[in-house]
Amino acid sequence: RGYGHEDFSSSLSGLNVPEERSRYFGHRIGSQQGAVVTVSATGREAEAEEILTANGGDIGADTTGYDYSTPVANAEQQRIQLLGEVLRVQKERISRGEVRIRKEIVTEQQTIQVPVTREELVIERIPVSGTAAVAGEIGQDAEIRIPLTEERATLDKHTVVREEVAVGKRAVENVQEVGGAVRHEELNVEDTTTGTTTGTTTDKSRF
C-alpha cells in the first residue's frame, strides 16, 4: 500500500535496468497492464530476451513512441458494484386437462318402402259351340289346383363406413404478460468532510 509506479521504476533502476525501460515498465504496471518477470541471466542477456519475446513478453525494446499520458491507476482506488435485478422468464409445460373422445351407439328407426308382387287367380269363362270336342268322361278331372305366390320383404343388416374422423393436436401460440417487482442499487455518496450528500444516481459520469 502506498507503493506507486515511480517507486517501482526506482526499484528497476536498482537492478541495472536502463532508465527509459524502468520508466516504461513502471508506467505499464501502474496502469495495470500486465506483470513484470525478472530473469537473472548474467552474460546471457540476449538469449533471455529472445526467450521472453518468443513467449509474448514485452521487453521494452522500443519505448520511443510510447504514450505516457495514459492515466496511472491509483493504488488507493476501490470499486463498488451497483447490482440490479432483472426479470428472467422461464416456461414450463403443465396440463390443461384432457379431452375424451369415444363412440356411442345411437339407435333410430328407419322405414323402407319395398315394392312386392303377388299372384291372384284369374277365371275367364270362354263360350264354346256344340261342335267342340269332348276330352275325357264326366266326373274325370273334377278338381285342379293352382298354386299362388307372393313376394314378402325381409330385413337384413350389415355394417358400412359412414364417416372417418381424424383426431390430433396442434400448437396455438399467443402472448401472455407476466410481471414482477425488481430491485436495483444506486450510489449514494455522503461526504462527512463537508456534511453534504450528493444524492443517488446511476450516472457513472458524475463520479
GROMACS .gro file of C-alpha atoms in nm:
model
  207
    1ARG     CA    1   0.000   0.000   0.000
    2GLY     CA    2   0.141   0.343  -0.096
    3TYR     CA    3   0.374   0.174  -0.346
    4GLY     CA    4   0.339   0.374  -0.671
    5HIS     CA    5   0.472   0.333  -1.020
    6GLU     CA    6   0.758   0.576  -0.953
    7ASP     CA    7   0.877   0.357  -0.665
    8PHE     CA    8   0.861   0.058  -0.897
    9SER     CA    9   1.070   0.242  -1.156
   10SER     CA   10   1.333   0.317  -0.894
   11SER     CA   11   1.344  -0.050  -0.797
   12LEU     CA   12   1.408  -0.149  -1.159
   13SER     CA   13   1.683   0.108  -1.186
   14GLY     CA   14   1.845  -0.057  -0.886
   15LEU     CA   15   1.852  -0.381  -1.088
   16ASN     CA   16   2.057  -0.210  -1.358
   17VAL     CA   17   1.756  -0.173  -1.589
   18PRO     CA   18   1.803   0.124  -1.822
   19GLU     CA   19   1.621   0.438  -1.703
   20GLU     CA   20   1.390   0.463  -2.007
   21ARG     CA   21   1.284   0.099  -1.971
   22SER     CA   22   1.236   0.142  -1.595
   23ARG     CA   23   1.003   0.434  -1.662
   24TYR     CA   24   0.822   0.237  -1.931
   25PHE     CA   25   0.767  -0.073  -1.713
   26GLY     CA   26   0.671   0.139  -1.413
   27HIS     CA   27   0.403   0.315  -1.614
   28ARG     CA   28   0.270  -0.009  -1.757
   29ILE     CA   29   0.241  -0.168  -1.413
   30GLY     CA   30   0.085   0.147  -1.270
   31SER     CA   31  -0.174   0.129  -1.548
   32GLN     CA   32  -0.247  -0.235  -1.455
   33GLN     CA   33  -0.122  -0.361  -1.788
   34GLY     CA   34   0.045  -0.696  -1.728
   35ALA     CA   35   0.300  -0.827  -1.481
   36VAL     CA   36   0.677  -0.799  -1.461
   37VAL     CA   37   0.908  -1.100  -1.484
   38THR     CA   38   1.273  -1.058  -1.390
   39VAL     CA   39   1.537  -1.306  -1.504
   40SER     CA   40   1.891  -1.334  -1.372
   41ALA     CA   41   2.094  -1.420  -1.682
   42THR     CA   42   2.434  -1.261  -1.644
   43GLY     CA   43   2.625  -1.295  -1.968
   44ARG     CA   44   2.322  -1.442  -2.147
   45GLU     CA   45   2.101  -1.134  -2.160
   46ALA     CA   46   2.040  -1.159  -2.534
   47GLU     CA   47   1.930  -1.522  -2.506
   48ALA     CA   48   1.694  -1.439  -2.217
   49GLU     CA   49   1.539  -1.151  -2.413
   50GLU     CA   50   1.490  -1.379  -2.713
   51ILE     CA   51   1.308  -1.639  -2.500
   52LEU     CA   52   1.083  -1.376  -2.339
   53THR     CA   53   0.998  -1.222  -2.676
   54ALA     CA   54   0.919  -1.564  -2.828
   55ASN     CA   55   0.668  -1.626  -2.549
   56GLY     CA   56   0.483  -1.296  -2.594
   57GLY     CA   57   0.682  -1.095  -2.343
   58ASP     CA   58   0.733  -0.719  -2.375
   59ILE     CA   59   1.098  -0.632  -2.309
   60GLY     CA   60   1.051  -0.261  -2.379
   61ALA     CA   61   1.273  -0.270  -2.686
   62ASP     CA   62   1.104   0.032  -2.844
   63THR     CA   63   0.980   0.291  -2.596
   64THR     CA   64   1.031   0.592  -2.818
   65GLY     CA   65   0.668   0.636  -2.930
   66TYR     CA   66   0.504   0.521  -2.605
   67ASP     CA   67   0.226   0.747  -2.479
   68TYR     CA   68   0.284   0.824  -2.111
   69SER     CA   69  -0.034   1.031  -2.095
   70THR     CA   70  -0.240   0.721  -2.013
   71PRO     CA   71  -0.372   0.770  -1.658
   72VAL     CA   72  -0.197   0.560  -1.398
   73ALA     CA   73  -0.421   0.356  -1.170
   74ASN     CA   74  -0.447   0.482  -0.819
   75ALA     CA   75  -0.326   0.227  -0.565
   76GLU     CA   76  -0.594   0.352  -0.328
   77GLN     CA   77  -0.875   0.305  -0.579
   78GLN     CA   78  -1.161   0.079  -0.475
   79ARG     CA   79  -1.458  -0.033  -0.676
   80ILE     CA   80  -1.817  -0.083  -0.572
   81GLN     CA   81  -2.062  -0.277  -0.780
   82LEU     CA   82  -2.415  -0.147  -0.823
   83LEU     CA   83  -2.638  -0.450  -0.851
   84GLY     CA   84  -2.982  -0.477  -1.000
   85GLU     CA   85  -3.242  -0.743  -1.053
   86VAL     CA   86  -3.375  -0.830  -1.396
   87LEU     CA   87  -3.671  -1.039  -1.486
   88ARG     CA   88  -3.590  -1.378  -1.631
   89VAL     CA   89  -3.870  -1.565  -1.799
   90GLN     CA   90  -3.893  -1.942  -1.779
   91LYS     CA   91  -4.160  -2.160  -1.927
   92GLU     CA   92  -4.290  -2.493  -1.809
   93ARG     CA   93  -4.549  -2.716  -1.966
   94ILE     CA   94  -4.846  -2.800  -1.747
   95SER     CA   95  -5.161  -2.999  -1.808
   96ARG     CA   96  -5.469  -2.807  -1.921
   97GLY     CA   97  -5.687  -3.112  -1.882
   98GLU     CA   98  -5.784  -3.380  -2.129
   99VAL     CA   99  -6.041  -3.436  -2.396
  100ARG     CA  100  -6.208  -3.776  -2.411
  101ILE     CA  101  -6.329  -3.891  -2.748
  102ARG     CA  102  -6.535  -4.207  -2.771
  103LYS     CA  103  -6.802  -4.364  -2.989
  104GLU     CA  104  -7.158  -4.409  -2.877
  105ILE     CA  105  -7.427  -4.628  -3.035
  106VAL     CA  106  -7.742  -4.439  -3.132
  107THR     CA  107  -8.046  -4.643  -3.230
  108GLU     CA  108  -8.305  -4.496  -3.465
  109GLN     CA  109  -8.598  -4.633  -3.658
  110GLN     CA  110  -8.581  -4.640  -4.036
  111THR     CA  111  -8.864  -4.728  -4.275
  112ILE     CA  112  -8.802  -4.851  -4.628
  113GLN     CA  113  -9.075  -4.887  -4.888
  114VAL     CA  114  -9.020  -5.200  -5.097
  115PRO     CA  115  -9.241  -5.292  -5.398
  116VAL     CA  116  -9.355  -5.656  -5.383
  117THR     CA  117  -9.573  -5.866  -5.618
  118ARG     CA  118  -9.826  -6.142  -5.559
  119GLU     CA  119 -10.023  -6.375  -5.780
  120GLU     CA  120 -10.403  -6.373  -5.795
  121LEU     CA  121 -10.638  -6.624  -5.956
  122VAL     CA  122 -10.796  -6.516  -6.278
  123ILE     CA  123 -11.101  -6.705  -6.404
  124GLU     CA  124 -11.219  -6.640  -6.752
  125ARG     CA  125 -11.526  -6.807  -6.897
  126ILE     CA  126 -11.495  -6.892  -7.266
  127PRO     CA  127 -11.814  -6.972  -7.457
  128VAL     CA  128 -11.792  -7.280  -7.681
  129SER     CA  129 -12.002  -7.413  -7.960
  130GLY     CA  130 -12.176  -7.752  -7.961
  131THR     CA  131 -11.920  -7.881  -8.204
  132ALA     CA  132 -11.624  -7.863  -7.959
  133ALA     CA  133 -11.453  -8.196  -7.897
  134VAL     CA  134 -11.505  -8.356  -7.557
  135ALA     CA  135 -11.196  -8.451  -7.359
  136GLY     CA  136 -11.249  -8.723  -7.104
  137GLU     CA  137 -11.553  -8.850  -6.921
  138ILE     CA  138 -11.799  -8.688  -6.688
  139GLY     CA  139 -11.657  -8.683  -6.339
  140GLN     CA  140 -11.297  -8.710  -6.459
  141ASP     CA  141 -11.055  -8.426  -6.353
  142ALA     CA  142 -11.320  -8.286  -6.123
  143GLU     CA  143 -11.058  -8.078  -5.931
  144ILE     CA  144 -10.742  -7.888  -6.024
  145ARG     CA  145 -10.505  -7.695  -5.802
  146ILE     CA  146 -10.325  -7.377  -5.897
  147PRO     CA  147 -10.051  -7.254  -5.659
  148LEU     CA  148 -10.044  -6.877  -5.598
  149THR     CA  149  -9.725  -6.698  -5.481
  150GLU     CA  150  -9.634  -6.358  -5.349
  151GLU     CA  151  -9.318  -6.168  -5.251
  152ARG     CA  152  -9.251  -6.086  -4.889
  153ALA     CA  153  -8.988  -5.830  -4.778
  154THR     CA  154  -8.743  -5.931  -4.510
  155LEU     CA  155  -8.472  -5.729  -4.332
  156ASP     CA  156  -8.102  -5.796  -4.309
  157LYS     CA  157  -7.827  -5.566  -4.171
  158HIS     CA  158  -7.457  -5.527  -4.248
  159THR     CA  159  -7.201  -5.270  -4.133
  160VAL     CA  160  -7.061  -4.996  -4.358
  161VAL     CA  161  -6.829  -4.697  -4.301
  162ARG     CA  162  -7.039  -4.382  -4.264
  163GLU     CA  163  -6.755  -4.132  -4.198
  164GLU     CA  164  -6.395  -4.102  -4.086
  165VAL     CA  165  -6.283  -3.854  -3.819
  166ALA     CA  166  -5.915  -3.754  -3.784
  167VAL     CA  167  -5.812  -3.664  -3.429
  168GLY     CA  168  -5.485  -3.484  -3.349
  169LYS     CA  169  -5.325  -3.190  -3.166
  170ARG     CA  170  -5.180  -2.860  -3.284
  171ALA     CA  171  -4.986  -2.586  -3.105
  172VAL     CA  172  -5.153  -2.246  -3.086
  173GLU     CA  173  -4.930  -1.953  -2.987
  174ASN     CA  174  -5.045  -1.645  -2.803
  175VAL     CA  175  -4.882  -1.377  -2.590
  176GLN     CA  176  -4.903  -1.389  -2.212
  177GLU     CA  177  -4.797  -1.097  -1.995
  178VAL     CA  178  -4.601  -1.172  -1.678
  179GLY     CA  179  -4.450  -0.915  -1.445
  180GLY     CA  180  -4.291  -0.870  -1.109
  181ALA     CA  181  -4.114  -0.618  -0.888
  182VAL     CA  182  -3.738  -0.583  -0.937
  183ARG     CA  183  -3.484  -0.403  -0.724
  184HIS     CA  184  -3.160  -0.226  -0.811
  185GLU     CA  185  -2.886  -0.046  -0.623
  186GLU     CA  186  -2.796   0.318  -0.674
  187LEU     CA  187  -2.494   0.509  -0.549
  188ASN     CA  188  -2.543   0.741  -0.252
  189VAL     CA  189  -2.234   0.948  -0.162
  190GLU     CA  190  -2.221   1.108   0.183
  191ASP     CA  191  -1.919   1.331   0.235
  192THR     CA  192  -1.854   1.360   0.610
  193THR     CA  193  -1.584   1.624   0.547
  194THR     CA  194  -1.840   1.873   0.424
  195GLY     CA  195  -2.152   1.727   0.579
  196THR     CA  196  -2.328   1.712   0.244
  197THR     CA  197  -2.494   1.435   0.048
  198THR     CA  198  -2.462   1.434  -0.329
  199GLY     CA  199  -2.773   1.219  -0.374
  200THR     CA  200  -2.833   0.898  -0.561
  201THR     CA  201  -2.761   0.836  -0.923
  202THR     CA  202  -2.672   0.562  -1.165
  203ASP     CA  203  -2.488   0.802  -1.396
  204LYS     CA  204  -2.124   0.693  -1.383
  205SER     CA  205  -2.010   1.018  -1.543
  206ARG     CA  206  -2.085   1.207  -1.222
  207PHE     CA  207  -1.833   1.016  -1.013
   0.00000   0.00000   0.00000
